[in-house]
N, CA, C and O atoms as a MOPAC input file, in Angstrom:
PM7 MOZYME 1SCF
protein

 N    -50.38100 1    -9.75600 1    49.17100 1
 C    -49.09900 1   -10.29400 1    49.56700 1
 C    -49.16700 1   -10.59300 1    51.06200 1
 O    -49.12200 1    -9.67300 1    51.87900 1
 N    -49.27400 1   -11.84600 1    51.42200 1
 C    -49.30000 1   -12.24500 1    52.81700 1
 C    -47.94400 1   -12.81700 1    53.16600 1
 O    -47.51800 1   -13.82300 1    52.59900 1
 N    -47.26700 1   -12.17200 1    54.10000 1
 C    -45.89900 1   -12.56400 1    54.38200 1
 C    -45.61000 1   -12.76500 1    55.84600 1
 O    -44.49000 1   -13.14000 1    56.19300 1
 N    -46.56000 1   -12.53700 1    56.71600 1
 C    -46.30000 1   -12.69600 1    58.13500 1
 C    -47.59800 1   -12.78400 1    58.90400 1
 O    -48.67300 1   -12.51700 1    58.36800 1
 N    -47.49000 1   -13.15900 1    60.15300 1
 C    -48.62600 1   -13.11500 1    61.06100 1
 C    -48.39500 1   -11.95700 1    62.00900 1
 O    -47.25800 1   -11.66300 1    62.37900 1
 N    -49.44800 1   -11.31800 1    62.39000 1
 C    -49.35900 1   -10.16800 1    63.28400 1
 C    -49.72800 1   -10.61200 1    64.68900 1
 O    -50.79200 1   -11.19700 1    64.89200 1
 N    -48.86900 1   -10.34500 1    65.65600 1
 C    -49.16000 1   -10.74900 1    67.03300 1
 C    -50.10900 1    -9.76600 1    67.70900 1
 O    -50.45400 1    -9.95300 1    68.87600 1
 N    -50.53100 1    -8.74200 1    67.01100 1
 C    -51.54400 1    -7.83800 1    67.54300 1
 C    -51.00300 1    -6.60600 1    68.23100 1
 O    -51.75500 1    -5.88600 1    68.88600 1
 N    -49.73600 1    -6.35200 1    68.09800 1
 C    -49.14900 1    -5.16300 1    68.70400 1
 C    -48.57500 1    -4.30600 1    67.57700 1
 O    -47.78700 1    -4.78400 1    66.76100 1
 N    -48.97300 1    -3.05600 1    67.54200 1
 C    -48.46200 1    -2.14200 1    66.51900 1
 C    -48.23200 1    -0.78000 1    67.16300 1
 O    -48.98000 1    -0.35600 1    68.04400 1
 N    -47.20100 1    -0.11700 1    66.71500 1
 C    -46.87700 1     1.21000 1    67.23600 1
 C    -46.69600 1     2.15100 1    66.05000 1
 O    -45.95400 1     1.84600 1    65.11600 1
 N    -47.37100 1     3.28700 1    66.09000 1
 C    -47.28200 1     4.28100 1    65.03400 1
 C    -47.09600 1     5.65800 1    65.65800 1
 O    -47.58200 1     5.92200 1    66.75700 1
 N    -46.38800 1     6.53100 1    64.94600 1
 C    -46.35800 1     7.92600 1    65.37700 1
 C    -47.67200 1     8.56800 1    64.94700 1
 O    -48.50500 1     7.89800 1    64.33700 1
 N    -47.87900 1     9.85000 1    65.24700 1
 C    -49.15400 1    10.50100 1    64.91500 1
 C    -49.45800 1    10.44400 1    63.42800 1
 O    -50.58500 1    10.16400 1    63.02100 1
 N    -48.44300 1    10.71300 1    62.62800 1
 C    -48.63300 1    10.72100 1    61.18200 1
 C    -49.02300 1     9.33000 1    60.70100 1
 O    -49.97200 1     9.18500 1    59.93100 1
 N    -48.30000 1     8.30800 1    61.14700 1
 C    -48.59200 1     6.94300 1    60.74500 1
 C    -49.95600 1     6.48200 1    61.22800 1
 O    -50.68600 1     5.80900 1    60.50000 1
 N    -50.29900 1     6.84600 1    62.45700 1
 C    -51.61300 1     6.47300 1    62.99900 1
 C    -52.73100 1     7.11900 1    62.18800 1
 O    -53.76500 1     6.49900 1    61.93700 1
 N    -52.51800 1     8.35400 1    61.78400 1
 C    -53.51800 1     9.05000 1    60.97600 1
 C    -53.72600 1     8.34700 1    59.63900 1
 O    -54.85800 1     8.19600 1    59.18000 1
 N    -52.62500 1     7.91700 1    59.01500 1
 C    -52.72200 1     7.19600 1    57.74100 1
 C    -53.45400 1     5.86900 1    57.93600 1
 O    -54.30600 1     5.50300 1    57.12600 1
 N    -53.12400 1     5.15100 1    59.00700 1
 C    -53.78800 1     3.87400 1    59.28000 1
 C    -55.27700 1     4.08400 1    59.55200 1
 O    -56.10300 1     3.32800 1    59.04200 1
 N    -55.63100 1     5.08400 1    60.33400 1
 C    -57.04100 1     5.36400 1    60.62900 1
 C    -57.79100 1     5.68700 1    59.34000 1
 O    -58.90700 1     5.21100 1    59.13000 1
 N    -57.17900 1     6.49400 1    58.48100 1
 C    -57.82700 1     6.83000 1    57.21000 1
 C    -58.00900 1     5.59200 1    56.33400 1
 O    -59.04500 1     5.43300 1    55.68900 1
 N    -57.01100 1     4.72100 1    56.31100 1
 C    -57.11900 1     3.48700 1    55.52200 1
 C    -58.21900 1     2.58000 1    56.06700 1
 O    -59.01200 1     2.03600 1    55.29900 1
 N    -58.27200 1     2.41700 1    57.37700 1
 C    -59.31800 1     1.58000 1    57.97100 1
 C    -60.70200 1     2.19700 1    57.73000 1
 O    -61.66900 1     1.47400 1    57.48700 1
 N    -60.79800 1     3.53000 1    57.79500 1
 C    -62.06600 1     4.20000 1    57.51400 1
 C    -62.49000 1     3.93300 1    56.07200 1
 O    -63.65800 1     3.64800 1    55.80500 1
 N    -61.52900 1     4.02600 1    55.13500 1
 C    -61.82600 1     3.75600 1    53.73000 1
 C    -62.30700 1     2.31600 1    53.54400 1
 O    -63.27400 1     2.05900 1    52.82700 1
 N    -61.62600 1     1.40100 1    54.19400 1
 C    -61.99400 1    -0.01500 1    54.09300 1
 C    -63.40100 1    -0.24400 1    54.64500 1
 O    -64.21100 1    -0.93800 1    54.03100 1
 N    -63.68100 1     0.33700 1    55.79000 1
 C    -64.98900 1     0.13200 1    56.42100 1
 C    -66.11700 1     0.74300 1    55.59200 1
 O    -67.22100 1     0.20000 1    55.55600 1
 N    -65.85000 1     1.86100 1    54.92900 1
 C    -66.89200 1     2.51700 1    54.12400 1
 C    -67.09400 1     1.86000 1    52.76400 1
 O    -68.20600 1     1.85300 1    52.23500 1
 N    -66.01800 1     1.30600 1    52.19600 1
 C    -66.10000 1     0.82400 1    50.81600 1
 C    -65.75100 1    -0.64500 1    50.64900 1
 O    -65.83100 1    -1.17400 1    49.54000 1
 N    -65.37700 1    -1.29600 1    51.70000 1
 C    -64.94300 1    -2.68200 1    51.56900 1
 C    -65.66800 1    -3.59300 1    52.51900 1
 O    -66.79900 1    -3.33300 1    52.93000 1
 N    -65.00500 1    -4.64500 1    52.85200 1
 C    -65.53900 1    -5.66400 1    53.74700 1
 C    -65.33300 1    -5.22100 1    55.19400 1
 O    -64.19200 1    -5.02700 1    55.61400 1
 N    -66.40500 1    -5.05700 1    55.96300 1
 C    -66.23900 1    -4.61700 1    57.35700 1
 C    -65.56400 1    -5.65600 1    58.24800 1
 O    -65.23800 1    -5.36500 1    59.39900 1
 N    -65.35100 1    -6.85900 1    57.72900 1
 C    -64.68600 1    -7.90200 1    58.51200 1
 C    -63.21500 1    -8.04300 1    58.13500 1
 O    -62.56500 1    -9.01700 1    58.51200 1
 N    -62.69700 1    -7.07700 1    57.39600 1
 C    -61.30200 1    -7.14100 1    56.97700 1
 C    -60.39200 1    -7.08500 1    58.20100 1
 O    -60.69700 1    -6.41300 1    59.18600 1
 N    -59.29900 1    -7.78400 1    58.12600 1
 C    -58.36000 1    -7.81200 1    59.24000 1
 C    -57.34800 1    -6.68100 1    59.12400 1
 O    -57.06600 1    -6.19400 1    58.02900 1
 N    -56.81400 1    -6.27700 1    60.24800 1
 C    -55.83100 1    -5.20700 1    60.30300 1
 C    -54.63900 1    -5.50300 1    59.39500 1
 O    -54.08200 1    -4.59800 1    58.77400 1
 N    -54.25600 1    -6.76600 1    59.32400 1
 C    -53.12100 1    -7.14700 1    58.48500 1
 C    -53.35000 1    -6.73000 1    57.03700 1
 O    -52.41700 1    -6.30800 1    56.35400 1
 N    -54.57500 1    -6.84400 1    56.57500 1
 C    -54.88100 1    -6.44500 1    55.20000 1
 C    -54.76300 1    -4.93800 1    55.02900 1
 O    -54.35700 1    -4.47000 1    53.96600 1
 N    -55.10900 1    -4.17800 1    56.05000 1
 C    -54.92000 1    -2.72100 1    55.98900 1
 C    -53.43300 1    -2.40500 1    55.89900 1
 O    -53.03200 1    -1.51400 1    55.15100 1
 N    -52.61300 1    -3.13000 1    56.65800 1
 C    -51.16000 1    -2.95100 1    56.55200 1
 C    -50.69500 1    -3.23000 1    55.12500 1
 O    -49.88100 1    -2.48900 1    54.57400 1
 N    -51.21800 1    -4.30400 1    54.53100 1
 C    -50.83700 1    -4.65000 1    53.16200 1
 C    -51.24100 1    -3.55200 1    52.17900 1
 O    -50.49500 1    -3.24300 1    51.24900 1
 N    -52.41800 1    -2.96500 1    52.38400 1
 C    -52.85200 1    -1.85900 1    51.52600 1
 C    -51.88000 1    -0.68600 1    51.65000 1
 O    -51.51300 1    -0.07800 1    50.64500 1
 N    -51.46100 1    -0.36400 1    52.87700 1
 C    -50.53500 1     0.74700 1    53.08100 1
 C    -49.20100 1     0.48600 1    52.38700 1
 O    -48.64000 1     1.37900 1    51.75300 1
 N    -48.69800 1    -0.73200 1    52.51000 1
 C    -47.42800 1    -1.07800 1    51.85400 1
 C    -47.57900 1    -0.97100 1    50.33700 1
 O    -46.68300 1    -0.47000 1    49.65800 1
 N    -48.69800 1    -1.43700 1    49.80900 1
 C    -48.90700 1    -1.37600 1    48.35600 1
 C    -49.00000 1     0.06400 1    47.86100 1
 O    -48.77300 1     0.33100 1    46.68100 1
 N    -49.33400 1     0.99900 1    48.76600 1
 C    -49.39500 1     2.42400 1    48.41700 1
 C    -48.05300 1     3.12500 1    48.63700 1
 O    -47.94600 1     4.33900 1    48.46700 1
 N    -47.03000 1     2.35200 1    49.01700 1
 C    -45.69800 1     2.92200 1    49.15000 1
 C    -45.27600 1     3.31200 1    50.54800 1
 O    -44.19600 1     3.87400 1    50.73000 1
 N    -46.10200 1     3.02700 1    51.53800 1
 C    -45.73600 1     3.33300 1    52.92800 1
 C    -44.86000 1     2.21100 1    53.48200 1
 O    -45.13400 1     1.03000 1    53.26700 1
 N    -43.82400 1     2.58800 1    54.18400 1
 C    -42.91600 1     1.60100 1    54.77300 1
 C    -43.39600 1     1.22200 1    56.17000 1
 O    -43.74900 1     2.08400 1    56.97500 1
 N    -43.40400 1    -0.06500 1    56.44100 1
 C    -43.70900 1    -0.55600 1    57.78700 1
 C    -42.51100 1    -1.36800 1    58.26200 1
 O    -42.01300 1    -2.23400 1    57.54200 1
 N    -42.06100 1    -1.08800 1    59.45300 1
 C    -40.98100 1    -1.87300 1    60.04500 1
 C    -41.59400 1    -3.01100 1    60.83100 1
 O    -42.59200 1    -2.83200 1    61.52900 1
 N    -40.99700 1    -4.16900 1    60.71600 1
 C    -41.51700 1    -5.37100 1    61.35600 1
 C    -40.50200 1    -5.88200 1    62.36200 1
 O    -39.30600 1    -5.93900 1    62.07400 1
 N    -40.97100 1    -6.24700 1    63.52000 1
 C    -40.11700 1    -6.83200 1    64.55600 1
 C    -40.39100 1    -8.33000 1    64.59800 1
 O    -41.51100 1    -8.75700 1    64.87700 1
 N    -39.38200 1    -9.10700 1    64.32400 1
 C    -39.51000 1   -10.55900 1    64.32900 1
 C    -39.59500 1   -11.06200 1    65.77000 1
 O    -38.76800 1   -10.69700 1    66.60500 1
 N    -40.57200 1   -11.88000 1    66.05600 1
 C    -40.71900 1   -12.42700 1    67.40700 1
 C    -39.82700 1   -13.64100 1    67.62500 1
 O    -39.75700 1   -14.17900 1    68.72900 1
 N    -39.14500 1   -14.06900 1    66.56500 1
 C    -38.20400 1   -15.17800 1    66.69400 1
 C    -38.85500 1   -16.41900 1    67.24600 1
 O    -39.88000 1   -16.87700 1    66.74000 1
 N    -38.25800 1   -16.96100 1    68.28600 1
 C    -38.76000 1   -18.19800 1    68.88100 1
 C    -39.70900 1   -17.97300 1    70.05400 1
 O    -40.09100 1   -18.92600 1    70.73300 1
 N    -40.09200 1   -16.72200 1    70.29600 1
 C    -41.00900 1   -16.46800 1    71.40800 1
 C    -42.33700 1   -17.17800 1    71.15000 1
 O    -42.88500 1   -17.08700 1    70.05100 1
 N    -42.84900 1   -17.87400 1    72.14100 1
 C    -44.10300 1   -18.60700 1    71.95600 1
 C    -45.31300 1   -17.66900 1    71.92000 1
 O    -45.46600 1   -16.80200 1    72.77900 1
 N    -46.15300 1   -17.85700 1    70.92900 1
 C    -47.39700 1   -17.09900 1    70.82800 1
 C    -48.33600 1   -17.83900 1    69.89600 1
 O    -47.93000 1   -18.76100 1    69.18900 1
 N    -49.59100 1   -17.42700 1    69.90200 1
 C    -50.57800 1   -18.00800 1    69.00300 1
 C    -51.59400 1   -16.93800 1    68.66400 1
 O    -51.88400 1   -16.07300 1    69.49000 1
 N    -52.12900 1   -16.98500 1    67.48000 1
 C    -53.18000 1   -16.08100 1    67.04900 1
 C    -54.49800 1   -16.59200 1    67.62700 1
 O    -54.94100 1   -17.68400 1    67.27100 1
 N    -55.12100 1   -15.83000 1    68.50000 1
 C    -56.33200 1   -16.27600 1    69.19700 1
 C    -57.56900 1   -15.56600 1    68.66300 1
 O    -58.02400 1   -14.56700 1    69.22000 1
 N    -58.09900 1   -16.10300 1    67.57400 1
 C    -59.32300 1   -15.55500 1    66.99300 1
 C    -60.55700 1   -16.37800 1    67.34200 1
 O    -61.68100 1   -15.88800 1    67.23800 1
 N    -60.35100 1   -17.62900 1    67.75400 1
 C    -61.48700 1   -18.51500 1    68.03100 1
 C    -61.25500 1   -19.24200 1    69.36000 1
 O    -60.15900 1   -19.20600 1    69.92000 1
 N    -62.28500 1   -19.88700 1    69.84000 1
 C    -62.17000 1   -20.70100 1    71.05100 1
 C    -61.17100 1   -21.82800 1    70.81600 1
 O    -60.41000 1   -22.18000 1    71.71700 1
 N    -61.16900 1   -22.39400 1    69.61200 1
 C    -60.19900 1   -23.44400 1    69.28400 1
 C    -58.76900 1   -22.90600 1    69.38800 1
 O    -57.88800 1   -23.58300 1    69.91800 1
 N    -58.54000 1   -21.70400 1    68.88800 1
 C    -57.20800 1   -21.08900 1    68.99000 1
 C    -56.79800 1   -20.95000 1    70.45700 1
 O    -55.65900 1   -21.24200 1    70.82300 1
 N    -57.73100 1   -20.50600 1    71.28300 1
 C    -57.43700 1   -20.33500 1    72.71300 1
 C    -57.08900 1   -21.67700 1    73.35100 1
 O    -56.19300 1   -21.75400 1    74.19200 1
 N    -57.79500 1   -22.73100 1    72.95400 1
 C    -57.49900 1   -24.06300 1    73.47000 1
 C    -56.06900 1   -24.46900 1    73.11800 1
 O    -55.34300 1   -24.99200 1    73.96300 1
 N    -55.66800 1   -24.22900 1    71.87100 1
 C    -54.30100 1   -24.54500 1    71.43900 1
 C    -53.29400 1   -23.72800 1    72.24300 1
 O    -52.25600 1   -24.24400 1    72.65700 1
 N    -53.60400 1   -22.46500 1    72.46000 1
 C    -52.71100 1   -21.61800 1    73.25200 1
 C    -52.53900 1   -22.17000 1    74.65700 1
 O    -51.42400 1   -22.23800 1    75.17600 1
 N    -53.63500 1   -22.55900 1    75.26200 1
 C    -53.55600 1   -23.10900 1    76.62100 1
 C    -52.76400 1   -24.41200 1    76.65600 1
 O    -52.01900 1   -24.66400 1    77.60300 1
 N    -52.92500 1   -25.23600 1    75.62600 1
 C    -52.27700 1   -26.54800 1    75.61800 1
 C    -50.81400 1   -26.50100 1    75.18900 1
 O    -49.99500 1   -27.25800 1    75.71100 1
 N    -50.47500 1   -25.62400 1    74.24500 1
 C    -49.13200 1   -25.65600 1    73.66200 1
 C    -48.28000 1   -24.42600 1    73.96000 1
 O    -47.07000 1   -24.54100 1    74.15100 1
 N    -48.89700 1   -23.26700 1    73.99900 1
 C    -48.11700 1   -22.03900 1    74.16100 1
 C    -47.88600 1   -21.71600 1    75.64000 1
 O    -46.75900 1   -21.43200 1    76.04600 1
 N    -48.93100 1   -21.75800 1    76.42500 1
 C    -48.80200 1   -21.42600 1    77.84200 1
 C    -47.76000 1   -22.27400 1    78.56500 1
 O    -46.97900 1   -21.72800 1    79.34400 1
 N    -47.71600 1   -23.58800 1    78.34000 1
 C    -46.65900 1   -24.37400 1    78.99300 1
 C    -45.24900 1   -23.92600 1    78.60000 1
 O    -44.33400 1   -23.96500 1    79.42300 1
 N    -45.07500 1   -23.50800 1    77.36700 1
 C    -43.74600 1   -23.01300 1    76.93500 1
 C    -43.40000 1   -21.70900 1    77.63700 1
 O    -42.24900 1   -21.48700 1    78.01400 1
 N    -44.39700 1   -20.84500 1    77.81100 1
 C    -44.15700 1   -19.58200 1    78.51600 1
 C    -43.77800 1   -19.87000 1    79.97400 1
 O    -42.80100 1   -19.33500 1    80.49700 1
 N    -44.56700 1   -20.72000 1    80.60500 1
 C    -44.27500 1   -21.06900 1    82.00100 1
 C    -42.94300 1   -21.79100 1    82.16400 1
 O    -42.30000 1   -21.70600 1    83.21000 1
 N    -42.53900 1   -22.50700 1    81.10700 1
 C    -41.29900 1   -23.28000 1    81.17000 1
 C    -40.04900 1   -22.52600 1    80.76500 1
 O    -38.95400 1   -23.08900 1    80.79600 1
 N    -40.18500 1   -21.28200 1    80.38900 1
 C    -39.01100 1   -20.49200 1    80.05300 1
 C    -38.77500 1   -20.32900 1    78.56900 1
 O    -37.62900 1   -20.17100 1    78.15000 1
 N    -39.81600 1   -20.36300 1    77.75900 1
 C    -39.81300 1   -20.05600 1    76.32400 1
 C    -39.23600 1   -21.13100 1    75.42200 1
 O    -39.87000 1   -21.46100 1    74.42100 1
 N    -38.10000 1   -21.68600 1    75.70600 1
 C    -37.43300 1   -22.54100 1    74.72600 1
 C    -37.61700 1   -24.02700 1    74.98300 1
 O    -36.88100 1   -24.84300 1    74.42700 1
 N    -38.57900 1   -24.39400 1    75.81100 1
 C    -38.78600 1   -25.80900 1    76.08300 1
 C    -39.78300 1   -26.39200 1    75.10600 1
 O    -40.09100 1   -27.58200 1    75.17500 1

């Protein structure tokens, strides 16, 4: 179930962090070592753990996984940040 993009910021209490670390350890030992954190979140939700999501609304951002992504960020996102977000 893919329902959102992750801007790369997550906050967990000790208990939640422990569950996430255990899930990532399980994934790394038995799954694809290139799995993304978002998929670990999806695994946790499918196991009944609740995750609260903060909507970034209209704040400008981009997922920067590649050089091409960074180029798009520089061309489209950075000017919006410098211009006051809503331009």
